[in-house]
Coordinates of C-alpha atoms and ligand atoms in Angstrom, one line a residue:
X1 CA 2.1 -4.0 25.8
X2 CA 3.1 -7.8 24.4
X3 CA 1.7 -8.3 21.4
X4 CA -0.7 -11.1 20.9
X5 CA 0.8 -14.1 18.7
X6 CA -1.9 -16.0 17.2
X7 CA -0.9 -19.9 16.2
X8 CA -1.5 -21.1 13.1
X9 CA -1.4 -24.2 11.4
X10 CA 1.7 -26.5 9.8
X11 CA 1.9 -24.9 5.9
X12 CA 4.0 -25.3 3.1
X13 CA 4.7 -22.2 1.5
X14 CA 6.3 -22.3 -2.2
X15 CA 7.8 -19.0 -3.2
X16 CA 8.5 -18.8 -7.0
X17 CA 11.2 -16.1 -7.4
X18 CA 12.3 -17.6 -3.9
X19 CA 16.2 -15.6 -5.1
X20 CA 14.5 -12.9 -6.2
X21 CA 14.7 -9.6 -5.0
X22 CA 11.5 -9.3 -3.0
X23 CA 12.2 -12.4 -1.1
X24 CA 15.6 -11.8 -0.1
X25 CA 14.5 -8.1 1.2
X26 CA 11.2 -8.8 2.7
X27 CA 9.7 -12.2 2.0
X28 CA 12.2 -14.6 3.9
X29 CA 13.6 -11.8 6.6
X30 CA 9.9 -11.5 7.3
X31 CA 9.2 -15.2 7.4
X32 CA 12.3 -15.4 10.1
X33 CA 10.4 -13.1 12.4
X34 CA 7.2 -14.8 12.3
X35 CA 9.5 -17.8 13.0
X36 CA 10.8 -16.3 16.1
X37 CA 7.3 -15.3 16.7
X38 CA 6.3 -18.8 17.0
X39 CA 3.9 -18.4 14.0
X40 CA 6.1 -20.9 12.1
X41 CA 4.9 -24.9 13.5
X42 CA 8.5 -27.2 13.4
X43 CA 6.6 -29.0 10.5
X44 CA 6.0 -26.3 8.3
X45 CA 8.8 -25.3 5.2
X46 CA 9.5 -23.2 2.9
X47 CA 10.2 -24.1 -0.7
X48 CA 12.5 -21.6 -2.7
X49 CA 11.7 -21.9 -6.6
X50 CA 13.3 -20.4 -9.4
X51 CA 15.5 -20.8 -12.2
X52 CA 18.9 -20.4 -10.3
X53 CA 20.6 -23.9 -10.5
X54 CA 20.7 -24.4 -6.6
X55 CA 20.1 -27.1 -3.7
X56 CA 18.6 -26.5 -0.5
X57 CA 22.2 -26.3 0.8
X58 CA 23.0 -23.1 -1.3
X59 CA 19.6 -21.5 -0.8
X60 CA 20.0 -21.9 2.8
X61 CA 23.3 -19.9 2.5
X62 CA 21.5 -17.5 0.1
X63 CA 18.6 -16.7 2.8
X64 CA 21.4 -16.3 5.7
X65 CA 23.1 -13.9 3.4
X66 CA 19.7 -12.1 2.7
X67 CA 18.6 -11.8 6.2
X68 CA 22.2 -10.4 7.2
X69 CA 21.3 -8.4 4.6
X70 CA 17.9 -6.7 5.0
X71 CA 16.9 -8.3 8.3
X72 CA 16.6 -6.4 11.2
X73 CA 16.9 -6.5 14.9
X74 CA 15.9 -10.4 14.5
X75 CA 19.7 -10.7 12.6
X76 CA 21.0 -11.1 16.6
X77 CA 19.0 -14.6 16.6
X78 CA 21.8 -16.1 15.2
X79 CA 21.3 -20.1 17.1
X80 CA 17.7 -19.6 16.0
X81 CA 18.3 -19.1 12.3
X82 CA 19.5 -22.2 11.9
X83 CA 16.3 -23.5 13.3
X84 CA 14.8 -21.7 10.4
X85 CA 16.8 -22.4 7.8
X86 CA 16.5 -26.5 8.3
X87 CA 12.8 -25.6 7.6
X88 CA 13.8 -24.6 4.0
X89 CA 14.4 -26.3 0.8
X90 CA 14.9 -25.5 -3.1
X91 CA 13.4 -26.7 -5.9
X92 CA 15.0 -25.2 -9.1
X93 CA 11.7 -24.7 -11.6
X94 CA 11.0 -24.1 -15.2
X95 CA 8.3 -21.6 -15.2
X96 CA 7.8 -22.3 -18.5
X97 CA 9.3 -26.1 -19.5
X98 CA 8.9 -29.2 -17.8
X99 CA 12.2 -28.7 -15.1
X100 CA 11.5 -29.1 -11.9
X101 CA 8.0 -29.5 -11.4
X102 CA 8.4 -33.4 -10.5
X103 CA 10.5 -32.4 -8.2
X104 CA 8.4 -30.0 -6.6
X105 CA 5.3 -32.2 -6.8
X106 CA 7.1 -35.1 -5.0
X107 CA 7.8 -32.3 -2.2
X108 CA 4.4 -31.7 -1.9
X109 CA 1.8 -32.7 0.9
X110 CA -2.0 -32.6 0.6
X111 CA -2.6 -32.3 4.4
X112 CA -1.1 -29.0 5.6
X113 CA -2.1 -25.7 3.6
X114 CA -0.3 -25.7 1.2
X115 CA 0.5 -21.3 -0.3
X116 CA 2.1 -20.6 -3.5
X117 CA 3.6 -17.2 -3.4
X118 CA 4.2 -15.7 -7.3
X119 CA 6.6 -13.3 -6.9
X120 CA 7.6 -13.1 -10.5
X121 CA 6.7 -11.4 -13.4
X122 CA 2.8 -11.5 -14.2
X123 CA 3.6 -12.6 -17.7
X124 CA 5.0 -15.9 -16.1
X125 CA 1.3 -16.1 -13.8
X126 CA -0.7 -18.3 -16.3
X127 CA 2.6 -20.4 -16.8
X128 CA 2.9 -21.3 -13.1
X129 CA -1.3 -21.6 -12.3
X130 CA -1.0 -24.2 -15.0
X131 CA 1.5 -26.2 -14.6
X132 CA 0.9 -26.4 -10.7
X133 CA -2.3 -28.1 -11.9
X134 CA -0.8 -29.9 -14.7
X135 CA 1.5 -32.0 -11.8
X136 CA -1.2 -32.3 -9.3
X137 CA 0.5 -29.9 -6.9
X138 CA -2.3 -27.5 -6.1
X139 CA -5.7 -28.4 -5.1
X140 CA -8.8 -26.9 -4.5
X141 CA -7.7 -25.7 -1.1
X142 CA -4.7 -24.7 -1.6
X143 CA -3.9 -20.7 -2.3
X144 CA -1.5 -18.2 -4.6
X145 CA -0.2 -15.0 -3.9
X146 CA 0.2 -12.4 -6.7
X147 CA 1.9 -9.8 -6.3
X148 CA 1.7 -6.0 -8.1
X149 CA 1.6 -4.8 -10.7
X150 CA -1.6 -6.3 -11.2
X151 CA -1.8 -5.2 -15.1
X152 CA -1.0 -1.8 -16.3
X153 CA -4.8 -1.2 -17.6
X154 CA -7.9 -2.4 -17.2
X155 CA -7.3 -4.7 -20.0
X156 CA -4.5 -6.6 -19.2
X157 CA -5.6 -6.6 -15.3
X158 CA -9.4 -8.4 -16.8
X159 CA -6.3 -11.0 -19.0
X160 CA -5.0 -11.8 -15.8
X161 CA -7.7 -12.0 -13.8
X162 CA -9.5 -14.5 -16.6
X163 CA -5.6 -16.4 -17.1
X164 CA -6.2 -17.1 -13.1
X165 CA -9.4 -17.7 -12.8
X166 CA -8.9 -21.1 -15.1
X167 CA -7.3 -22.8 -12.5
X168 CA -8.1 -20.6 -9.1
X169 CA -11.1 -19.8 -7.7
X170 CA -11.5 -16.2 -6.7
X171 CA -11.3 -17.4 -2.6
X172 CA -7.6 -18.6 -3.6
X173 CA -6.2 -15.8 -4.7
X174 CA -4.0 -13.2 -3.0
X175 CA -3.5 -9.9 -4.7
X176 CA -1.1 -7.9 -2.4
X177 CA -0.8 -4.6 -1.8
X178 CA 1.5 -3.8 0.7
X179 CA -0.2 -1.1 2.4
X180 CA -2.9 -3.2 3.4
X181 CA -1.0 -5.2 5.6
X182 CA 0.5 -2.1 7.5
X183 CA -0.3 -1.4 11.0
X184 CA -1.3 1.8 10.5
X185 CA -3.4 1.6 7.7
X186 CA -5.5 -1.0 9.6
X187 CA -5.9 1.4 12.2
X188 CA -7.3 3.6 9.7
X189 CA -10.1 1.4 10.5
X190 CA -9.8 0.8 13.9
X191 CA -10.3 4.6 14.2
X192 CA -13.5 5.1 12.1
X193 CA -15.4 1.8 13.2
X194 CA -14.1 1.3 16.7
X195 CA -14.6 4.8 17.9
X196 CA -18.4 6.7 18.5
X197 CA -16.2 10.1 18.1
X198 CA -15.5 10.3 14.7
X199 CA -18.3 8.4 12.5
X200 CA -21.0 11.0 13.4
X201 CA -18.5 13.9 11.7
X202 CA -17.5 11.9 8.7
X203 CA -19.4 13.1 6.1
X204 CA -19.8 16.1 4.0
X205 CA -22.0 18.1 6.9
X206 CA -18.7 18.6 8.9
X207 CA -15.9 17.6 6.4
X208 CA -14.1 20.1 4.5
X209 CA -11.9 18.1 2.2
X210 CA -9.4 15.3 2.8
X211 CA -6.1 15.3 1.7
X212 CA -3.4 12.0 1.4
X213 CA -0.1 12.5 0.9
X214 CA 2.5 9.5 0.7
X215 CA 5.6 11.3 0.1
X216 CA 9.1 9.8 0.1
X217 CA 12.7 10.8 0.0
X218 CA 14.3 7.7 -2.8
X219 CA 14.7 8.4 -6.1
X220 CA 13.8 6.0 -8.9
X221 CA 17.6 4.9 -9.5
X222 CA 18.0 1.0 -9.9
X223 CA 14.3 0.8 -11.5
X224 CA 14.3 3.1 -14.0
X225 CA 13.5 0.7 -16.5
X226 CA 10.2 -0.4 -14.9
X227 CA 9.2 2.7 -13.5
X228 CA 9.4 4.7 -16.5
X229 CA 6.6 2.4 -18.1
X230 CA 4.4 3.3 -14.9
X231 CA 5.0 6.5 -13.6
X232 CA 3.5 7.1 -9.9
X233 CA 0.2 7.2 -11.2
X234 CA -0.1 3.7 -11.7
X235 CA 3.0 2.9 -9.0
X236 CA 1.5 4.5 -6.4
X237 CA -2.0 6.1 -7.1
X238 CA -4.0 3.0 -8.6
X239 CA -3.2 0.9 -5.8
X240 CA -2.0 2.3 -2.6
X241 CA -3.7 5.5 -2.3
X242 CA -6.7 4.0 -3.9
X243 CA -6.4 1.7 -0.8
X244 CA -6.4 4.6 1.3
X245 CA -8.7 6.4 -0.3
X246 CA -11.1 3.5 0.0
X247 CA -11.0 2.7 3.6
X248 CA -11.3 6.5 4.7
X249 CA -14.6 7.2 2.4
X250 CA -15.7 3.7 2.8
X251 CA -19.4 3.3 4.5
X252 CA -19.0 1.2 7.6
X253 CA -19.2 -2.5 6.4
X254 CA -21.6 -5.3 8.7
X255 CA -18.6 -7.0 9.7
X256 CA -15.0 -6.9 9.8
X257 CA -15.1 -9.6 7.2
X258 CA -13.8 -10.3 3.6
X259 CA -16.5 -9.7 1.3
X260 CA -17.8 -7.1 3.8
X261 CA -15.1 -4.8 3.5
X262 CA -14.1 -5.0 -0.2
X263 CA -17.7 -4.9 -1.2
X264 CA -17.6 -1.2 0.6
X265 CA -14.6 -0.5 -0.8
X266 CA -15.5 -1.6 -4.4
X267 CA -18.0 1.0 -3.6
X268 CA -16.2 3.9 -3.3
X269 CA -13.9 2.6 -6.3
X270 CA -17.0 2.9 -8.0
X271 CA -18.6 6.3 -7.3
X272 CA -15.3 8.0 -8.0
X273 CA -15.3 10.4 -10.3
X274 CA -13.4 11.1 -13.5
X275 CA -10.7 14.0 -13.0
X276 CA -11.1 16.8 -14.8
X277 CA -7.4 18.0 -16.3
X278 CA -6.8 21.3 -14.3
X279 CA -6.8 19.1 -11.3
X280 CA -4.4 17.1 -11.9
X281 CA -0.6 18.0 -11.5
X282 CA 2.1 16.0 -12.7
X283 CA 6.4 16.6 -11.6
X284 CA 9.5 15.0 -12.9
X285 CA 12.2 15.5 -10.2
X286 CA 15.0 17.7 -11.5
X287 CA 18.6 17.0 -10.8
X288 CA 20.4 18.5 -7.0
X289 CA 23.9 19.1 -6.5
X290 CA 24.9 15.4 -6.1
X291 CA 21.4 13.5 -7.2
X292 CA 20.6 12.9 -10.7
X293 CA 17.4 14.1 -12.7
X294 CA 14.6 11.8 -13.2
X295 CA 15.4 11.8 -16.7
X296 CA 18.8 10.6 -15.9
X297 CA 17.8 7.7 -13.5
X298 CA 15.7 6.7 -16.1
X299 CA 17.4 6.5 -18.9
X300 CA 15.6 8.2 -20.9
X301 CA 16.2 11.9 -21.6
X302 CA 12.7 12.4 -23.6
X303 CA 10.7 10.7 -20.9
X304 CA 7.1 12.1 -19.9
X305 CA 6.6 10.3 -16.8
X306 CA 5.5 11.2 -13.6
X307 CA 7.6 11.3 -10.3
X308 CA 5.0 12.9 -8.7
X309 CA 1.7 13.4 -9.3
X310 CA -1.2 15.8 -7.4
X311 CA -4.8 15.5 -7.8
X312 CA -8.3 16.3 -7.0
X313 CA -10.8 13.8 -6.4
X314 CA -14.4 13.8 -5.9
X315 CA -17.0 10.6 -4.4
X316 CA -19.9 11.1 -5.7
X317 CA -22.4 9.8 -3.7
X318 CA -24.2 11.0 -0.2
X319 CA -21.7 10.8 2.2
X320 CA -19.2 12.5 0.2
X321 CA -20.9 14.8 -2.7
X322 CA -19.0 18.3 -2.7
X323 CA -15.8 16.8 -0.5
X324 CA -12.6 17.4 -2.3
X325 CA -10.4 14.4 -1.5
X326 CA -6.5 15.9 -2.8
X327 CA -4.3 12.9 -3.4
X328 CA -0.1 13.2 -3.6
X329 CA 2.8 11.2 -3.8
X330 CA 5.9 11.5 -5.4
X331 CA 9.4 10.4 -5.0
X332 CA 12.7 12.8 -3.6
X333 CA 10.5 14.6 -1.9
X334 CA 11.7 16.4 1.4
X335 CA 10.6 13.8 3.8
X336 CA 9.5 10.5 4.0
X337 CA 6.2 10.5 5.3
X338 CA 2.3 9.4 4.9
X339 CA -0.6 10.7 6.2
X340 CA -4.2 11.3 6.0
X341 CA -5.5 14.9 6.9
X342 CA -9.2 15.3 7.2
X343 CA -10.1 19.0 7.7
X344 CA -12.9 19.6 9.0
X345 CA -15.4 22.8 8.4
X346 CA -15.1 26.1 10.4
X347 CA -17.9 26.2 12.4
X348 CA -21.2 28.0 11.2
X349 CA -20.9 31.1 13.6
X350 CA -17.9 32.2 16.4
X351 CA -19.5 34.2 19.6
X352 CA -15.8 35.2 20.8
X353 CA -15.7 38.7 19.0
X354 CA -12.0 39.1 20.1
X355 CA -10.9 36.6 18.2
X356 CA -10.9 37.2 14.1
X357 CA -8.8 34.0 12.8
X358 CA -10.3 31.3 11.2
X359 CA -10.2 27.6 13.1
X360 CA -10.9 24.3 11.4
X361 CA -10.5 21.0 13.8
X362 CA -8.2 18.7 11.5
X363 CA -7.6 15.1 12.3
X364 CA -4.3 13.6 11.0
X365 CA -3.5 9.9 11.2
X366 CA 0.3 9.6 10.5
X367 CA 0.9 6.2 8.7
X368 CA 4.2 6.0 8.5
X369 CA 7.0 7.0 10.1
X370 CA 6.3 7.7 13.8
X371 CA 2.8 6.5 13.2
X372 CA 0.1 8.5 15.4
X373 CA -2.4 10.0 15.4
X374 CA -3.1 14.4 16.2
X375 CA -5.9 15.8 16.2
X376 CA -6.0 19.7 16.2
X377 CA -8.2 21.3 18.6
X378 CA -9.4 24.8 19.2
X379 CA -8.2 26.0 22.9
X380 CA -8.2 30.0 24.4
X381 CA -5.3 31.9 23.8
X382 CA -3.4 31.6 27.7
X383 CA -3.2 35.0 29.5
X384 CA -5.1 38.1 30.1
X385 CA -6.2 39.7 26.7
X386 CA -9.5 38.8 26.1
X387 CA -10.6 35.7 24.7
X388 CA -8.2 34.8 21.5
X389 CA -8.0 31.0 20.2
X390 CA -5.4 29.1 19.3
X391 CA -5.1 25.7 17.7
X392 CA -3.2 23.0 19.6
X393 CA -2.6 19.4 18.8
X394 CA -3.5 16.8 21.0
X395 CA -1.2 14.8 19.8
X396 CA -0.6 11.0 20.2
X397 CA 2.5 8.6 18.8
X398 CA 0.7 4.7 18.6
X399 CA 4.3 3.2 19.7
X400 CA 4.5 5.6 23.2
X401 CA 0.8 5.1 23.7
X402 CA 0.9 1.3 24.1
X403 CA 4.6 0.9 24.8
X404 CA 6.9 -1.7 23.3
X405 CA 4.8 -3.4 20.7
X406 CA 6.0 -4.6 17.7
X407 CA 4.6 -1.9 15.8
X408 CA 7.9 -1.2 13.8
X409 CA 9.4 -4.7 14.0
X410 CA 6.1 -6.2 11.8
X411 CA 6.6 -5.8 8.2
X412 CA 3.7 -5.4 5.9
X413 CA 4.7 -8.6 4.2
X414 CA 4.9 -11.0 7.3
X415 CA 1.6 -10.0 8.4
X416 CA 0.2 -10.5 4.9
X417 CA 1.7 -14.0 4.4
X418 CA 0.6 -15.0 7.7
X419 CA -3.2 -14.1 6.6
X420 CA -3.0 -16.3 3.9
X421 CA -1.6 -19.3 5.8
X422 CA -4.9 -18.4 7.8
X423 CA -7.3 -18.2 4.8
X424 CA -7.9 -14.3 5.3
X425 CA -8.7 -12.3 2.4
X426 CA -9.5 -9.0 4.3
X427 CA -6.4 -7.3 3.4
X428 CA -6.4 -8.7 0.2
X429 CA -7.4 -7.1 -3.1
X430 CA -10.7 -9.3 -5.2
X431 CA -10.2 -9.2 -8.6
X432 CA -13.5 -6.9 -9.0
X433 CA -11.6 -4.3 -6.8
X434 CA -8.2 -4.0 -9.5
X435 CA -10.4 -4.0 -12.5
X436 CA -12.5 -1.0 -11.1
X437 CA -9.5 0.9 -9.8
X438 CA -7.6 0.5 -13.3
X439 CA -11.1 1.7 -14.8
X440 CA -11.0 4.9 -13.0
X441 CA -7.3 5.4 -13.7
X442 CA -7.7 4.1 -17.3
X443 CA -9.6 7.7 -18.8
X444 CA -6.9 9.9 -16.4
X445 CA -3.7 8.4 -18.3
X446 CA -5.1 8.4 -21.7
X447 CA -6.2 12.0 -21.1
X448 CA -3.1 13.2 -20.4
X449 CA -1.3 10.9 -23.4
X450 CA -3.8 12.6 -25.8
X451 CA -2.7 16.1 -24.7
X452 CA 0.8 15.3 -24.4
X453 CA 0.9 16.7 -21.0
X454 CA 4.8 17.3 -20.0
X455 CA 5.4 17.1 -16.3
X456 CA 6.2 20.1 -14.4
X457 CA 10.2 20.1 -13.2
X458 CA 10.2 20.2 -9.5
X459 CA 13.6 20.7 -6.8
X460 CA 14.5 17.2 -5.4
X461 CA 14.3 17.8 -1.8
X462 CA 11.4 20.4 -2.2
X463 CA 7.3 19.3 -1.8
X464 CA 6.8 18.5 -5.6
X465 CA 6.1 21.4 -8.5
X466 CA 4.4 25.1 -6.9
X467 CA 1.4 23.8 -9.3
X468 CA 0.6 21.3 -6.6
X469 CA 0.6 24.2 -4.4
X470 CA -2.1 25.9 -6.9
X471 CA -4.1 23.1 -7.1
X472 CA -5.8 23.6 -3.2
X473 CA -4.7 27.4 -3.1
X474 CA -6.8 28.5 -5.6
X475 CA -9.3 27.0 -3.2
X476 CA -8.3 29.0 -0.5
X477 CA -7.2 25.7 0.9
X478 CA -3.1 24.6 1.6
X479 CA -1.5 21.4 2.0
X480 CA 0.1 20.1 5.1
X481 CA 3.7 20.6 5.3
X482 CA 5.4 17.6 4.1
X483 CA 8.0 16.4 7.0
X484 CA 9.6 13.6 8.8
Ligands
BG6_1 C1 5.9 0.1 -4.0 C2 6.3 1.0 -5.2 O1 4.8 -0.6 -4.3 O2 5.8 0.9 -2.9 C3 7.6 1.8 -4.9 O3 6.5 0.2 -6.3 C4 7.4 2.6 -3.6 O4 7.9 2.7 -5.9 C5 6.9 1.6 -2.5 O5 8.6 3.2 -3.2 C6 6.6 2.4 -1.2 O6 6.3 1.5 -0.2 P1 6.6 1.9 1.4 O7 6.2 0.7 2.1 O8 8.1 2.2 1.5 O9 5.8 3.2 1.6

């Protein structure tokens, strides 16, 4: 199956940090591929801003490098780079002086949509909204992208949001997070609202519990310094599994629309409830034969934070009262892998006497990698015997399903720019959303500051401490094997 390419209109997108790391590995390879997608119109550009003394000339030779780089299959386009690169310029910017911004202003053109992407640090945010209204160079249509962390408590998120919200209106703004924008997660949706199978099951009449892993296999080396600050409680749980989290309890929204959906998910956000201690588990990787500890990656041989973290959450309202939802991520884990597992009751009363093990229909939507979908079904036991059961998966990979899509080849990023070129906040977080998440998480980190709490030491390469184990065992529950 091809997929479907929808035009979109001629844009001028500025990226502040255009050198910086999360341009060169997914911003500008990304923007390539929409190019050769023909989502980027001849007219459009991209404007590279930062502080790195550079003309267009030089920035063009830094984005061929990147893509060369970090690009993928779309690195074999060679004659059609190029193409792409002509449609770039530099501007080097003082986010916080005067340099520059004439410059950029006399670039500027109020008849194309015009995106200003801030991937810099969110203490440089107010500087950039201001100045960009300071030199006429934003306008009431015209939209900026912020990228995460979005504060690192509900305080500084509610600064931010305020420090915007003096020069953008809540419709301009952008907050990414990532796993919005991938395939998969979307289909999260696609799977509850587009299918008459599952919606009559999902509540707690036929649900068990839910469990969301996002595991992975990196370790924190190369950002120890911010990581340490954060942890994977507000790295990973706050916003990504949040997100997940959201749009798998979520009630069905009216429409597929903006306000529609994060007013659900604002929702669930909402009717969370605060985590009691004893179910919540917290690892610091140790050190394997050629990997160092945590503690050594981050510098910092005292350090209390999290490299994994387990928990048990409860939604307290009428779909979901009594559903335990277990939430886990972590980093050098054994494999790289995300799913969602929703495990569904035994059923109320078996009339096949022969068979005395215990069945429970589990749907698991793989998110990344080999995204899919397999759900676990009850079948007989084949061969004479008597009637024994057995539980099969019927199981399903999205990529052999449709064929050659570009499943793999669209990065979370492209799709999310290309969304704002289009004015669609859908996948985007509102500023209600962060602020409600970071009050929820708020309670949990102070909780365990005031106690002290030392994370448990777990094997790199293993599933994270056996506590995490404990946490669903003492429920006479387990957790899905963790693997690629
Ligand atoms: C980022 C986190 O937001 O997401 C990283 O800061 C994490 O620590 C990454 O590794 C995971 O993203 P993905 O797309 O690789 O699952």
């Amino acid at each position: 199956m091809v997929a479907r390419v929808i035009p979109v209109n001629t844009f001028d997108l500025v990226i502040f940090g255009g050198t910086g790391d999360l341009a060169r590995r997914k911003i500008l390879p990304g923007l390539f591929r929409r190019f050769l997608s023909g989502q980027m119109p001849a007219d459009s550009r991209v404007i590279g801003a930062a502080r790195s003394d550079l003309n267009s000339a030089g920035y063009r030779d830094m984005v061929r490098a990147a893509i060369d780089e970090f690009g993928g299959d779309e690195k074999a386009e060679t004659k059609k780079l190029d193409a792409f690169l002509a449609q770039l310029e530099y501007v080097p910017v003082d986010a916080k002086g005067d340099g520059g911004w004439k410059e950029l202003a006399a670039l500027s053109r109020t008849d194309v949509v015009r995106a200003f992407y801030f991937s810099v640090a969110p203490s440089l945010f107010g500087d950039l909204a201001e100045r960009l209204h300071t030199h006429g160079i934003a306008g009431p249509k015209s939209r900026i992208v912020v990228e995460k962390p979005f504060g690192r408590d509900l305080d500084s998120a509610k600064e931010l949001n305020a420090t915007l919200a003096q020069h953008f209106d809540e419709s301009q703004i952008y907050r990414i997070d990532h796993y919005l924008g991938k395939e998969t997660v979307q289909n999260l949706m696609a799977v509850r609202f587009g299918n008459i199978l599952f919606e009559p099951l999902w509540n707690n009449h036929y649900v068990d519990h839910i469990q969301i892993t996002v595991a992975e296999t990196v370790s924190v080396g190369g950002r120890g310094a911010y990581y340490d600050r954060s942890g994977a409680m507000r790295d990973m749980v706050q916003n990504h599994l949040m997100q997940l989290l959201c749009l798998i309890a979520m009630e069905p929204p009216s429409k597929f629309g903006a306000d529609e959906v994060r007013d659900e998910k604002l929702k669930v956000i909402r009717a969370l409830q605060q985590v009691e201690p004893h179910h919540i588990v917290r690892g610091q990787y140790d050190a394997g034969k050629d990997t160092q500890s945590y503690r050594e990656d981050a510098e910092n041989p005292r350090s209390f934070t999290e490299s994994f973290i387990a928990m048990r959450c409860e939604i307290a309202n009428w779909r979901w009262s009594g559903v335990p939802f277990y939430l886990r991520t972590g980093k050098m884990l054994k494999a790289r892998s995300s799913e969602i597992t929703v495990v569904f009751k035994e059923l109320g009363h078996s009339i096949f006497e022969d068979d005395d093990t215990s069945h429970q229909n589990t749907l698991s939507i793989r998110l990344q990698p080999n995204e899919g979908m397999d759900l676990q079904v009850t079948i007989k036991e084949p061969g004479p015997g008597g009637m024994r059961l057995v539980d099969v998966p019927l199981d399903m990979t999205f990529a052999e399903a449709l064929g050659d899509t570009d499943i793999e080849v669209t990065d979370a990023y492209e799709r999310l720019i290309m969304d704002v070129i289009r004015g669609n906040q859908t996948l985007f977080m509102r500023g209600d959303e962060v602020e409600a998440a970071w009050g929820w998480t708020d309670p949990i980190i102070q909780g365990w500051e005031a106690r002290n709490d030392v994370p448990k030491i777990y094997e790199p390469g293993s599933s994270g401490p056996e506590d995490a184990m404990m946490l669903l065992h003492r429920e006479n529950r387990k957790w899905r094997n963790i693997k690629a």
